[in-house]
Coordinates of C-alpha atoms in Angstrom, one line a residue:
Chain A
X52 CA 8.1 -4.3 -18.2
X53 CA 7.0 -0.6 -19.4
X54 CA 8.0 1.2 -15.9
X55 CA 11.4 -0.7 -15.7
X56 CA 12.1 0.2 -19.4
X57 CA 11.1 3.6 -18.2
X58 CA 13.1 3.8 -15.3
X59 CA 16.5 2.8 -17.2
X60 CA 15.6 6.0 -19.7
X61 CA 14.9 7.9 -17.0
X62 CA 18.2 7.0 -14.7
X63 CA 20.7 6.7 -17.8
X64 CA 22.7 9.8 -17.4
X65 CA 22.9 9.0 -13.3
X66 CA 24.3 5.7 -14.4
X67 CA 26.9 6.6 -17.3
X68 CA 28.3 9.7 -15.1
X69 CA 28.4 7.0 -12.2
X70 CA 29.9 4.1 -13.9
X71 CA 31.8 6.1 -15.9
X72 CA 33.8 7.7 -13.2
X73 CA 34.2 5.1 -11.3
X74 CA 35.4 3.2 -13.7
X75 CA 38.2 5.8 -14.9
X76 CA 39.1 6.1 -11.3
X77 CA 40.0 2.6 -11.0
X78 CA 41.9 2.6 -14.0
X79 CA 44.0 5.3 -13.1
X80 CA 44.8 3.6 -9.7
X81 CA 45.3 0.8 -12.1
X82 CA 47.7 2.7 -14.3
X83 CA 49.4 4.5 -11.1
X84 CA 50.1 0.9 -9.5
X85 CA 53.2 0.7 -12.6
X86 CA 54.3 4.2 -11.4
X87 CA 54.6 3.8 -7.6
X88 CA 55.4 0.5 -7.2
X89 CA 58.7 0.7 -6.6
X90 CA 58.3 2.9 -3.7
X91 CA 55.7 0.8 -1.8
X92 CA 57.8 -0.8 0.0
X93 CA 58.6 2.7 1.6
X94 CA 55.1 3.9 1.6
X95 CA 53.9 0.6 3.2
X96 CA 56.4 1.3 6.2
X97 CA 55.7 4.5 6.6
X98 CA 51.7 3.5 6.7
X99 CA 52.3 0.7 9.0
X100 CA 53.4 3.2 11.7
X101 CA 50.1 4.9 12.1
X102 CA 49.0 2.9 14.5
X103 CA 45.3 2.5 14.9
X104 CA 44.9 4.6 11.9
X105 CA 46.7 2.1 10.1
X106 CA 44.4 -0.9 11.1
X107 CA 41.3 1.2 10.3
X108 CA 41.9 1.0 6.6
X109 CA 43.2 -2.4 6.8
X110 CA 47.0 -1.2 5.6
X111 CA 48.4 -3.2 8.5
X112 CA 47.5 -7.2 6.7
X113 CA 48.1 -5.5 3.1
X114 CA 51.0 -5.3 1.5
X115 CA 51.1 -1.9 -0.9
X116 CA 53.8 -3.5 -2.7
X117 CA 51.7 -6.0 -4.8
X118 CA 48.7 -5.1 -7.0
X119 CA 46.2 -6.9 -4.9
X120 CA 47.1 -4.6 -1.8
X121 CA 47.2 -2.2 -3.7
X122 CA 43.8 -2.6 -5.7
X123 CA 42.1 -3.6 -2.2
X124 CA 42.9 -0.8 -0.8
X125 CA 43.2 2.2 -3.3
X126 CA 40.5 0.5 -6.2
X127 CA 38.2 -0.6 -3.0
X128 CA 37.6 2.5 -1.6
X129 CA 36.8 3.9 -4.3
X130 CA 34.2 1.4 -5.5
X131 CA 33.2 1.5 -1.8
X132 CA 32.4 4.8 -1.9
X133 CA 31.2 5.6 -5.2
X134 CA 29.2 2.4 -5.5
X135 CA 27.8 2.9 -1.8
X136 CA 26.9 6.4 -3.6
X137 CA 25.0 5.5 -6.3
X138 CA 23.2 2.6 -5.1
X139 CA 21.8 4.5 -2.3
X140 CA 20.9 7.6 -4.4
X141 CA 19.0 5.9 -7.0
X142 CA 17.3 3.7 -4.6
X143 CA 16.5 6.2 -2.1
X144 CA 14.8 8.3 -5.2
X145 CA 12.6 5.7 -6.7
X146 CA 9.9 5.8 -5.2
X147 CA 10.4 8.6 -3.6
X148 CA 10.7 11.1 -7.2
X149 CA 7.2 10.1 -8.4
X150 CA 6.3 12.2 -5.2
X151 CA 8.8 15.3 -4.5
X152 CA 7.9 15.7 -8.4
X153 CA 4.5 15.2 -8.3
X154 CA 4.6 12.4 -11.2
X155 CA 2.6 10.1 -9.0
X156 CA -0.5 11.2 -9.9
X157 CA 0.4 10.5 -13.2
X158 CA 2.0 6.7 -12.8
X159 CA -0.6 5.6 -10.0
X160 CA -4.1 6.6 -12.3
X161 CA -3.0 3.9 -14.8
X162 CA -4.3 0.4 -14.5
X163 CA -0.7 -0.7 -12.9
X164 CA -0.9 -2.4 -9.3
X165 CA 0.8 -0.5 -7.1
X166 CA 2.8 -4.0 -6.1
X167 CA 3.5 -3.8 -9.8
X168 CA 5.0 -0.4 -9.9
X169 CA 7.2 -1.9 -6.7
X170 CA 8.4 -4.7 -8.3
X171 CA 9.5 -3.4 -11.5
X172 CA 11.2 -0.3 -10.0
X173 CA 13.4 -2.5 -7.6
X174 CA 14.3 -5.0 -10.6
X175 CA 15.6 -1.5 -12.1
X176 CA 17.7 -0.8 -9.3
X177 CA 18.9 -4.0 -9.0
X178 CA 19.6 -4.4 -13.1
X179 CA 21.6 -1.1 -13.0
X180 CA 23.5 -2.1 -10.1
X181 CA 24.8 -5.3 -11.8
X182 CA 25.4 -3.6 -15.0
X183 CA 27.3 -1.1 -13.3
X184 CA 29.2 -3.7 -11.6
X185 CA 30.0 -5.9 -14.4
X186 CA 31.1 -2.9 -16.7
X187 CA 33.3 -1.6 -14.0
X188 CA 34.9 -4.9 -13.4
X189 CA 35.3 -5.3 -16.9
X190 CA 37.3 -1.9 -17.0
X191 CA 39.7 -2.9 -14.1
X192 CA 40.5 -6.3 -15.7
X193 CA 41.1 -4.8 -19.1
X194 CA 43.5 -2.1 -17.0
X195 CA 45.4 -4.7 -15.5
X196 CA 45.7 -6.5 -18.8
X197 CA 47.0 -3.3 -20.5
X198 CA 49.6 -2.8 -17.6
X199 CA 50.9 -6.5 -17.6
X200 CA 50.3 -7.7 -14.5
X201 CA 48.9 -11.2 -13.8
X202 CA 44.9 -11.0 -12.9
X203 CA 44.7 -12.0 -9.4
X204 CA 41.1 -13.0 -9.9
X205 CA 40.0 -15.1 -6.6
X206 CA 41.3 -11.3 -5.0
X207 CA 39.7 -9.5 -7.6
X208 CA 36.4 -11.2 -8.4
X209 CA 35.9 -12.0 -4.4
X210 CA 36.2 -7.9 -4.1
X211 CA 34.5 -7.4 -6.9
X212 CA 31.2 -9.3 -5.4
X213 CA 31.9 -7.8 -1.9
X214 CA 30.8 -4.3 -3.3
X215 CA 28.5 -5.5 -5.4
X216 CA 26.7 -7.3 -2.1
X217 CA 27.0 -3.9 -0.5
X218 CA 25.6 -2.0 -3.1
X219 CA 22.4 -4.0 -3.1
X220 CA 22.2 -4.1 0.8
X221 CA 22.6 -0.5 0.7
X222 CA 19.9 -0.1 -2.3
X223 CA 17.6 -2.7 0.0
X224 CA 17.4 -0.6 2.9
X225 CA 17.2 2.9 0.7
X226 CA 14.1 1.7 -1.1
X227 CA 12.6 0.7 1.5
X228 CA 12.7 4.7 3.1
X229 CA 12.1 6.0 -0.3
X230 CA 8.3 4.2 0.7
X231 CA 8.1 6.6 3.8
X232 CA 9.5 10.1 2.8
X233 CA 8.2 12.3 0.3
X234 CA 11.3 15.0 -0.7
X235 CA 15.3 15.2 1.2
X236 CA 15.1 11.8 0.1
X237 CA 19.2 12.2 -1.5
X238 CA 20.0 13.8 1.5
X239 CA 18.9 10.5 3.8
X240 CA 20.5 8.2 1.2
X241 CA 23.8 9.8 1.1
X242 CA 23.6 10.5 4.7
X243 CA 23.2 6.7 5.0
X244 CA 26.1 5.4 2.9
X245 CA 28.3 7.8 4.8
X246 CA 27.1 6.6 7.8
X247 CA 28.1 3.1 7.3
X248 CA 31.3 3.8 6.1
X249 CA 32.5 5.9 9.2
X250 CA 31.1 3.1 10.9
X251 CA 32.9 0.8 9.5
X252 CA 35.9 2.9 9.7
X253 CA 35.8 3.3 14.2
X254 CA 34.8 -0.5 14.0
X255 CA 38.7 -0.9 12.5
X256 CA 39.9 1.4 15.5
X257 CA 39.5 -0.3 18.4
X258 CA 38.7 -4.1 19.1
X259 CA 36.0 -2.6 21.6
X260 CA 34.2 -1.0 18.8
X261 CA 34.5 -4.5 16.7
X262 CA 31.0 -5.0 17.6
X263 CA 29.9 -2.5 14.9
X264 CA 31.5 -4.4 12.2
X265 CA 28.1 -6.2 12.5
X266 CA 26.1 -3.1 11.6
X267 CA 27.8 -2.1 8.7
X268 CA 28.2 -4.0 4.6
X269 CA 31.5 -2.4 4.5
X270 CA 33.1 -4.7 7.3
X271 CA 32.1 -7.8 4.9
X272 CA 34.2 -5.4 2.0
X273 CA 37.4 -5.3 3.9
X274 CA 39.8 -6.2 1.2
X275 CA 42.3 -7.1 3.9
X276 CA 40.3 -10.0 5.3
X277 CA 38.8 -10.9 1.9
X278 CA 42.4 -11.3 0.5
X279 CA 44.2 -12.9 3.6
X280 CA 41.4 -15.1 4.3
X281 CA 40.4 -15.7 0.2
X282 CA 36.4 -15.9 1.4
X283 CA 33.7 -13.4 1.9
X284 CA 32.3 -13.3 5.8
X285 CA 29.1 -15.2 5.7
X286 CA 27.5 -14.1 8.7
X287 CA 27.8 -10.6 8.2
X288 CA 26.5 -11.0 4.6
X289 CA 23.3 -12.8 6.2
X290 CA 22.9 -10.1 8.4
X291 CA 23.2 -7.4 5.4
X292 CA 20.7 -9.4 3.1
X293 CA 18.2 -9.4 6.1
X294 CA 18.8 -5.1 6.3
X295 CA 18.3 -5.7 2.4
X296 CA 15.5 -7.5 2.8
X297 CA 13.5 -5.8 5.9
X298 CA 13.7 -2.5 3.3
X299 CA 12.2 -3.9 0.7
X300 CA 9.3 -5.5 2.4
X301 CA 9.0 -2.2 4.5
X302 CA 8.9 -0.9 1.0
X303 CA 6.5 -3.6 0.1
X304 CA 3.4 -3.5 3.0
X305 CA 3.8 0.7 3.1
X306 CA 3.8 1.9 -0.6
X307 CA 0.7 -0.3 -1.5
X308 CA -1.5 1.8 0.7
X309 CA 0.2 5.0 1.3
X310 CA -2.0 7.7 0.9
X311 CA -0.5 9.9 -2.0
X312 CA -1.5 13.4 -1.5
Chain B
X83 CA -25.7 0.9 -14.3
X84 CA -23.9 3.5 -12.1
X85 CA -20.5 5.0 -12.8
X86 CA -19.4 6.3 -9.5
X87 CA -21.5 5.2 -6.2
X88 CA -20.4 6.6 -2.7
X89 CA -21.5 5.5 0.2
X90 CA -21.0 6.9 3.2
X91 CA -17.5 7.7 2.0
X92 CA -15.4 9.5 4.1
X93 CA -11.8 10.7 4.2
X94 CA -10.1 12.3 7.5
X95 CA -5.6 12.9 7.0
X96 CA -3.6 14.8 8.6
X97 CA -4.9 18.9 8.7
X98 CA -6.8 18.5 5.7
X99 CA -10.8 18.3 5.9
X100 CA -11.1 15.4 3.7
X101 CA -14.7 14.1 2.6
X102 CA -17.5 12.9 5.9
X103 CA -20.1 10.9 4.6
X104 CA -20.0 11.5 0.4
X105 CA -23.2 9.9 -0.5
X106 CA -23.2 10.6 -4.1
X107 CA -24.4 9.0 -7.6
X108 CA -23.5 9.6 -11.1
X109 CA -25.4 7.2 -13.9
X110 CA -23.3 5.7 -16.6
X111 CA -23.3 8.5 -19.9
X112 CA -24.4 11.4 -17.8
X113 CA -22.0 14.7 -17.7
X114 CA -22.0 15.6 -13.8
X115 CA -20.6 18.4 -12.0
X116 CA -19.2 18.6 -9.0
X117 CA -18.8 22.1 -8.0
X118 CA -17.2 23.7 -5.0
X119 CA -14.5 26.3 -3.8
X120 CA -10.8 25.5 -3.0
X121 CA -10.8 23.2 0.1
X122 CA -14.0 21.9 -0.5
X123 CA -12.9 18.3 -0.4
X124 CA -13.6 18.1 -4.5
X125 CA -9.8 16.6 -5.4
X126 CA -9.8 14.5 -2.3
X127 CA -13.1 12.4 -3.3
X128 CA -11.6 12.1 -6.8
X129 CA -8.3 10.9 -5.4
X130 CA -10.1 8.3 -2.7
X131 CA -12.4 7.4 -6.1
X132 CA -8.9 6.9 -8.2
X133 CA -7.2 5.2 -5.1
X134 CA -4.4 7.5 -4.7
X135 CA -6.3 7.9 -0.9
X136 CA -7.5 5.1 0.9
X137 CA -11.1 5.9 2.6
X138 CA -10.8 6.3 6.1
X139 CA -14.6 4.4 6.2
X140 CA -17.5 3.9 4.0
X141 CA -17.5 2.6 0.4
X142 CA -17.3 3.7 -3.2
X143 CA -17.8 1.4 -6.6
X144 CA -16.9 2.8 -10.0
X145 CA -18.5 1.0 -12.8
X146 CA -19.7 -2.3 -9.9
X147 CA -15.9 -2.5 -8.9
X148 CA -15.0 -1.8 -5.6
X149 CA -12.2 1.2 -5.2
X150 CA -9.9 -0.8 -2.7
X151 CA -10.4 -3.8 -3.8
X152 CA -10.9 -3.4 -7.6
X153 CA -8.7 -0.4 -8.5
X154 CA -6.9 -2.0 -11.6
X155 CA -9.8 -2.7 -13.2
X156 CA -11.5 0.7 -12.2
X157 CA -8.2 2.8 -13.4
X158 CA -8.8 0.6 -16.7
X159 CA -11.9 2.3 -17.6
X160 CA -11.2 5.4 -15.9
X161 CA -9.2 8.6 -17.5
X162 CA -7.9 11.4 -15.0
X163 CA -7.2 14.5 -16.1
X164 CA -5.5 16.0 -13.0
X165 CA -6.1 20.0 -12.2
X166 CA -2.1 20.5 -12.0
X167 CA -0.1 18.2 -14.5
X168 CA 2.9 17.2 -13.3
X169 CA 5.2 14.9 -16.0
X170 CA 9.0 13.4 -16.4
X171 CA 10.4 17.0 -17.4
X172 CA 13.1 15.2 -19.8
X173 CA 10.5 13.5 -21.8
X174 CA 8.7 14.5 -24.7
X175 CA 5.5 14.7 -25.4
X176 CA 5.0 12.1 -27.8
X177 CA 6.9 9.8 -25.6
X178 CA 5.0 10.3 -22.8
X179 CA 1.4 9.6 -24.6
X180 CA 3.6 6.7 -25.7
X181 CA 4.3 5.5 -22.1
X182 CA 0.3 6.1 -21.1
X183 CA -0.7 3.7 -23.6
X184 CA 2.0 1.5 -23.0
X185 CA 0.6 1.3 -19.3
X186 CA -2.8 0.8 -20.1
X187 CA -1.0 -1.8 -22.9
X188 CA -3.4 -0.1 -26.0
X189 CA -2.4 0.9 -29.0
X190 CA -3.7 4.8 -29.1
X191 CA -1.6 6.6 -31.5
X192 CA -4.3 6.9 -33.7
X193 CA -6.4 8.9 -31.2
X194 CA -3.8 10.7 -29.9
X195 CA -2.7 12.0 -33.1
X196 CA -6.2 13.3 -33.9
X197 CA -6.6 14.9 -30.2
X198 CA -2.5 16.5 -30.7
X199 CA -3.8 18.3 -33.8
X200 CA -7.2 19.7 -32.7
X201 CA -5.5 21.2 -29.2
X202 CA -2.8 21.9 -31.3
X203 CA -0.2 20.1 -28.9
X204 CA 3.2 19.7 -30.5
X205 CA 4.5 15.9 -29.4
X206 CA 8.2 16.6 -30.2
X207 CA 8.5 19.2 -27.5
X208 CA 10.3 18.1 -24.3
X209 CA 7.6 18.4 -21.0
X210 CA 10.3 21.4 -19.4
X211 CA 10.1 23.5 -22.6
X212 CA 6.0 23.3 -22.6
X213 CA 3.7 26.4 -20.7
X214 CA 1.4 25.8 -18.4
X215 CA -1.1 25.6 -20.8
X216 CA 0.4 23.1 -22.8
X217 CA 1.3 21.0 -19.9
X218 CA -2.6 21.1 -19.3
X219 CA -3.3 19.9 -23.5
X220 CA -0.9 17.1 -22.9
X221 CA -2.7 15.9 -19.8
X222 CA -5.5 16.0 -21.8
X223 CA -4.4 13.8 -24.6
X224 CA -3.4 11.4 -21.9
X225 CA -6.7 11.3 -20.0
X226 CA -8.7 11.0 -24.0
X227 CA -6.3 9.0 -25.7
X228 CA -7.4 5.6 -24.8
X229 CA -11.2 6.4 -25.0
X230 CA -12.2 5.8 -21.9
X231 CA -16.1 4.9 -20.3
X232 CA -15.2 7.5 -17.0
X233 CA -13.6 10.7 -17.3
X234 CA -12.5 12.0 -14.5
X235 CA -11.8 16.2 -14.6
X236 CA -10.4 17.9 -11.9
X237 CA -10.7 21.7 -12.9
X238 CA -9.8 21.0 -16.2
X239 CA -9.9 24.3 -17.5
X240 CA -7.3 26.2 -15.3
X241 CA -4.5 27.5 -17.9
X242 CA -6.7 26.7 -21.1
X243 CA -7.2 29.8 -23.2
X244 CA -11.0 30.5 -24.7
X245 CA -10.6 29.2 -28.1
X246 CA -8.6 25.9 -26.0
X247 CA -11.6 25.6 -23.8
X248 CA -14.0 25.6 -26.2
X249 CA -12.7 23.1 -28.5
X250 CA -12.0 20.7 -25.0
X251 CA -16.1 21.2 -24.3
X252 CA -16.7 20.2 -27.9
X253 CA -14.4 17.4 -27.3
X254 CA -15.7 16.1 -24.3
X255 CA -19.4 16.8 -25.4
X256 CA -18.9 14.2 -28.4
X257 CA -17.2 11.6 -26.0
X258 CA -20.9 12.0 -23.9
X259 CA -22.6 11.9 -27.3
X260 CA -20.5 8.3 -27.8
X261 CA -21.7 7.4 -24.2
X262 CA -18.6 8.4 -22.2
X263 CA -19.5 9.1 -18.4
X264 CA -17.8 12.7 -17.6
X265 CA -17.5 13.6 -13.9
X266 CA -16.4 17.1 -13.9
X267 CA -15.2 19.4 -10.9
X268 CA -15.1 23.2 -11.1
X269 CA -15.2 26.0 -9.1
X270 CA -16.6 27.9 -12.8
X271 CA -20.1 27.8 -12.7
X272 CA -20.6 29.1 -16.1
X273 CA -18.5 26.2 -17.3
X274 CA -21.0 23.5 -15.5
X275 CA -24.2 25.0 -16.0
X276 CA -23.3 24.8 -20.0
X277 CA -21.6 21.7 -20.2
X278 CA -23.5 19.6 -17.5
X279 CA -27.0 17.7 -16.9
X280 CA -26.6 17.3 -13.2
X281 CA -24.3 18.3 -10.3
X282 CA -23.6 18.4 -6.9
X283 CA -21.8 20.9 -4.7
X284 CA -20.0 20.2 -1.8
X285 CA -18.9 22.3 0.9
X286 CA -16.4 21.6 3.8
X287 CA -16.2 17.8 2.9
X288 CA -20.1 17.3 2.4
X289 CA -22.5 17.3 -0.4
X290 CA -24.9 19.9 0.3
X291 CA -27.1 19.7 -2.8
X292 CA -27.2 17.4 -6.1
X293 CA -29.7 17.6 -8.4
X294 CA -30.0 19.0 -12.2
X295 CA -28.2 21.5 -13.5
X296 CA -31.5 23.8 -14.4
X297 CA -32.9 22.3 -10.5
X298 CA -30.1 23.5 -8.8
X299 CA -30.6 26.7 -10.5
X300 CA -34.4 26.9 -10.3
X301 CA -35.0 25.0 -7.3
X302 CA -33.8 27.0 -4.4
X303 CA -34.0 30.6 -4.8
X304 CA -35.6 33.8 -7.2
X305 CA -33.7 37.0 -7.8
X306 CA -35.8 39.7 -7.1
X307 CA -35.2 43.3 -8.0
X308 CA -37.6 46.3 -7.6
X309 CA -38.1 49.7 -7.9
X310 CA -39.6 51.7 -5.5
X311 CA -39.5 51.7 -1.7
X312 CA -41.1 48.9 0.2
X313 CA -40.1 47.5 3.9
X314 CA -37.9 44.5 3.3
X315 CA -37.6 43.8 7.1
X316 CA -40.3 41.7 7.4
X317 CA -39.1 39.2 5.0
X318 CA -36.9 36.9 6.6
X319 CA -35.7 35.0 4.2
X320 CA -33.5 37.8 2.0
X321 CA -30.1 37.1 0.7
X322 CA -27.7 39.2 -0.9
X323 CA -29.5 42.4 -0.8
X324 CA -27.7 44.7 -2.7
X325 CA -29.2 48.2 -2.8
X326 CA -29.1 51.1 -5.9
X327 CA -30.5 54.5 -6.9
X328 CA -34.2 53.9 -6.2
X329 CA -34.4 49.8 -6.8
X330 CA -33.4 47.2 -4.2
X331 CA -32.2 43.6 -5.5
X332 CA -32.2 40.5 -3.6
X333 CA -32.0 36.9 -3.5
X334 CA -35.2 35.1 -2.3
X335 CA -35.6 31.7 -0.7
X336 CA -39.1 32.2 1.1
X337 CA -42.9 31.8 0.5
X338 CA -44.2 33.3 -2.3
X339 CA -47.5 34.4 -0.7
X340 CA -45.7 36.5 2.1
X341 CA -43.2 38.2 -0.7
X342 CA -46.7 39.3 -2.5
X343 CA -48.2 40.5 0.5
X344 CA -44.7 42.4 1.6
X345 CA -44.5 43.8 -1.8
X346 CA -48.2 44.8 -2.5
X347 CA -47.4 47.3 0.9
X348 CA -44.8 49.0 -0.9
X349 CA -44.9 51.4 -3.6
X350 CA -43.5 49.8 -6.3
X351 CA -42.5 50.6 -9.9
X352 CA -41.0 47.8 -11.7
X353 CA -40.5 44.5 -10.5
X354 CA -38.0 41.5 -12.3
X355 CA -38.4 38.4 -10.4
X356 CA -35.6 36.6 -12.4
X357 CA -33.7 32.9 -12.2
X358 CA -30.6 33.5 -10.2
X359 CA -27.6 32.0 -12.4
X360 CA -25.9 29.4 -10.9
X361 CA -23.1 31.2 -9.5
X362 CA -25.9 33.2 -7.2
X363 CA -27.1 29.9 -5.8
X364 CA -23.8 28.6 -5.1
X365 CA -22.8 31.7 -3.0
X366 CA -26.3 31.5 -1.9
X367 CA -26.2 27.8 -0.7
X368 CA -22.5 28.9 1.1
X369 CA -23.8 31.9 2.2
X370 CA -27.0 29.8 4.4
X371 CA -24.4 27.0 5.2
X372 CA -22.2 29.7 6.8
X373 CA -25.5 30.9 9.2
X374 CA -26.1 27.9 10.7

């Protein structure tokens, strides 16, 4: 386990910052939730008129007046996003790094498999994700403890999970391109998790575009479904852990004989 | 038993040369060179040998094992020394021979203490704060550390000062004392013809000539200068004729009887006939690959 120990030195700042701000962001949605919530009923009228617009951030099935609208909708994007981030940055770079700067050399000329290196770089990726995700959730509970709320925790933890199976579809499909390129490797990653998320949000717009919610994690992360519905959508999680899982064999049969020049 | 056995080994990517049929030996304790310019295809058979590259066709064994098949246990035995090191910038140096040993799971500190204080390589330095030079010492220690049977050197002297390089020599001359195989590339001449017993040069991804170190110098051409005026023209195989006040030097790869005869029609002075050093050959072996 030398290279996954190294890889949690090497990535710790990346995943303080990262967990860290998200983290304090949901708190503070947390902590904002007491200040507004008298005026959601206004604000939740006032959303509901927008239409399509409305629909594409699921405010029309929520209810801004309770926490768990509120958290699904304000705390959600949020971990969307910045989760959606990091997974797909660090997994992007993993491979990727030991060639834009020129470490390969280095890790390949020891008596490691290259399968090896594979394995215990994806098990990093997949530990820091978790950790990330279980320190984060921790932080939002203890919020919503301090404020005095009750824990709606089928909402929360469903959610919770949600993201979490986003993260690691997202980190799947980034490792396995981090196999193919050799530098601009942040650049696809980002580009990727952005992607998906504008997807996700046009597949909200119209029910002719509903077909895309097929082609993107964040339509199985729709808080509004998750919460009216108290399940995750199955199907489009199997389709997301076969993207997952066509990157990381990509990953797999490439990596072990690419030529590193 | 062999070290390093190519066969046939050849390596075509993208607009790189690569390596066309590497046919090349090196016995187990011998100090080999393996000289060529930039381009040459030197690093590429080196990173087919250490299976960064996978051969396009033909074979290569290191120690028996086969380099596709058996690259674990090759890269157990081998230690790379890399002609640019490249490391994690945020770690330092003594973490870094830390993780190297760690990989190879052997304790070295012991022998990478001793190496730190001859290169005189500071280990609580971070890799960004160290020079070029430095960089190159910690390679080094890396390559050493676990006292491997193959060392393999890709222009390790690049960045090196004098003393530096002098002390590495001595270094690596008591690991071939202790019956360490050392495979050495260089484009330094001087550096080979001191340090090695045999060597090979390759040009434009093929060995054109392996043999010993005092062969290759010997073998293939004289360096003859004279004073006085003779006619040259006759003499067709001159290289490198390089012309003074009243003397006339060249390099000399043809029968000795018809250089008497050419020279006993001259009126000559002084004559040197001389060993060329290896550098001479080298250019000369480039120059007479270049004509055909």
């Amino acid at each position: 386990m030398t290279i996954l120990k190294h890889e949690f030195r090497q990535g710790r700042t990346a995943f303080w910052i990262w967990t860290g701000v998200i983290s304090v962001m949901l708190s503070v949605c947390v902590f904002l939730y007491t200040e507004v919530r008298g005026e959601m009923d206004a604000v939740t009228n006032l959303f509901s008129s927008f239409g399509s617009f409305t629909a594409a951030f699921g405010m029309d099935r929520l209810n801004f007046g309770t926490l768990e609208g509120f958290y699904a909708i304000e705390c959600g994007s949020m971990l969307g996003i910045g989760g959606a981030f990091y997974a797909a940055i660090t997994a992007v770079n993993m491979l990727s790094k030991e060639e834009s700067n020129k470490t390969a050399d280095f890790l390949l000329t020891h008596p490691v498999s290259r399968r090896r290196i594979l394995s215990e770089k994806l098990l990093a990726i997949f530990v820091q994700l978790t950790l990330m995700n279980l320190i984060i959730l921790g932080m939002s509970l203890l919020s919503i403890i301090v404020i005095g709320e009750p824990v709606p925790w089928k909402s929360l933890l469903l959610l919770h999970f949600a993201y979490y199976l986003l993260q690691l579809e997202i980190s799947g499909i980034c490792y396995g391109i981090s196999a193919f390129v050799r530098r601009g490797s942040v650049g696809i990653g980002l580009g990727i998790a952005v992607l998906l998320y504008f997807v996700n949000l046009i597949s909200n717009l119209s029910e002719s575009a509903s077909v895309l919610k097929f082609f993107t994690p964040f339509a199985y992360c729709d808080g509004a479904d998750i919460i009216t519905t108290g399940s995750l959508d199955g199907p489009k999680i199997a389709i997301g852990a076969g993207a997952c899982l066509a990157g990381i064999l990509a990953a797999w049969f490439h990596y072990d004989k690419k030529d590193i020049t | 038993m062999e070290a390093i056995r190519t066969d046939k080994l050849t390596k075509s990517y993208g607009k790189a040369r690569g390596i066309i049929d590497l046919e090349l030996t090196v016995e187990e304790g011998e100090f080999f060179g393996f000289i060529g310019p930039n381009g040459a295809g030197k690093s590429t058979t080196i990173r087919t040998l250490l299976g960064l590259l996978s051969p396009t066709s033909g074979a290569a064994s290191v120690f028996g094992m086969d380099i596709v098949r058996e690259k674990e246990g090759i890269l157990r035995r081998v230690g790379y020394l890399p002609s640019e090191a490249f490391f994690y910038p945020k770690m330092r140096v003594r973490d870094l021979l830390k993780f190297s040993a760690d990989l190879r799971k052997t304790d070295c500190s012991a022998e990478a203490a001793r190496l730190c204080e001859r290169l005189q390589l500071d280990t609580e330095r971070k890799i960004d704060e160290l020079s070029f030079g430095n960089r190159k010492k910690a390679a080094i220690v890396c390559a050493l550390q676990s006292k491997p049977d193959l060392l393999i050197l890709d222009e390790p002297t690049g960045g090196l000062d004098p003393l530096m390089q002098r002390e590495f020599f001595d270094i690596l001359q008591e690991r071939n004392r202790e019956g360490s195989t050392i495979f050495f590339s260089s484009h330094v001449l001087s550096e080979v013809q001191r340090n090695c017993t045999r060597a090979a040069v390759i040009r434009q991804g093929k060995i054109i000539a392996c043999d010993s170190v005092s062969g290759l110098a010997k073998a293939h051409a004289k360096r003859v200068t004279i004073h006085g005026s003779v006619d040259l023209s006759r003499l067709p195989d001159i290289k490198d004729k390089q012309t003074g006040s009243g003397s006339v030097s060249f390099l000399y790869n043809g029968s000795m009887p018809d250089l008497l005869r050419c020279l006993s029609s001259g009126q000559i002075t002084d004559l040197t006939v001389a060993e060329p050093d290896l550098e001479e050959v080298f250019l000369h072996f480039y120059e007479e690959e270049d004509a055909k």
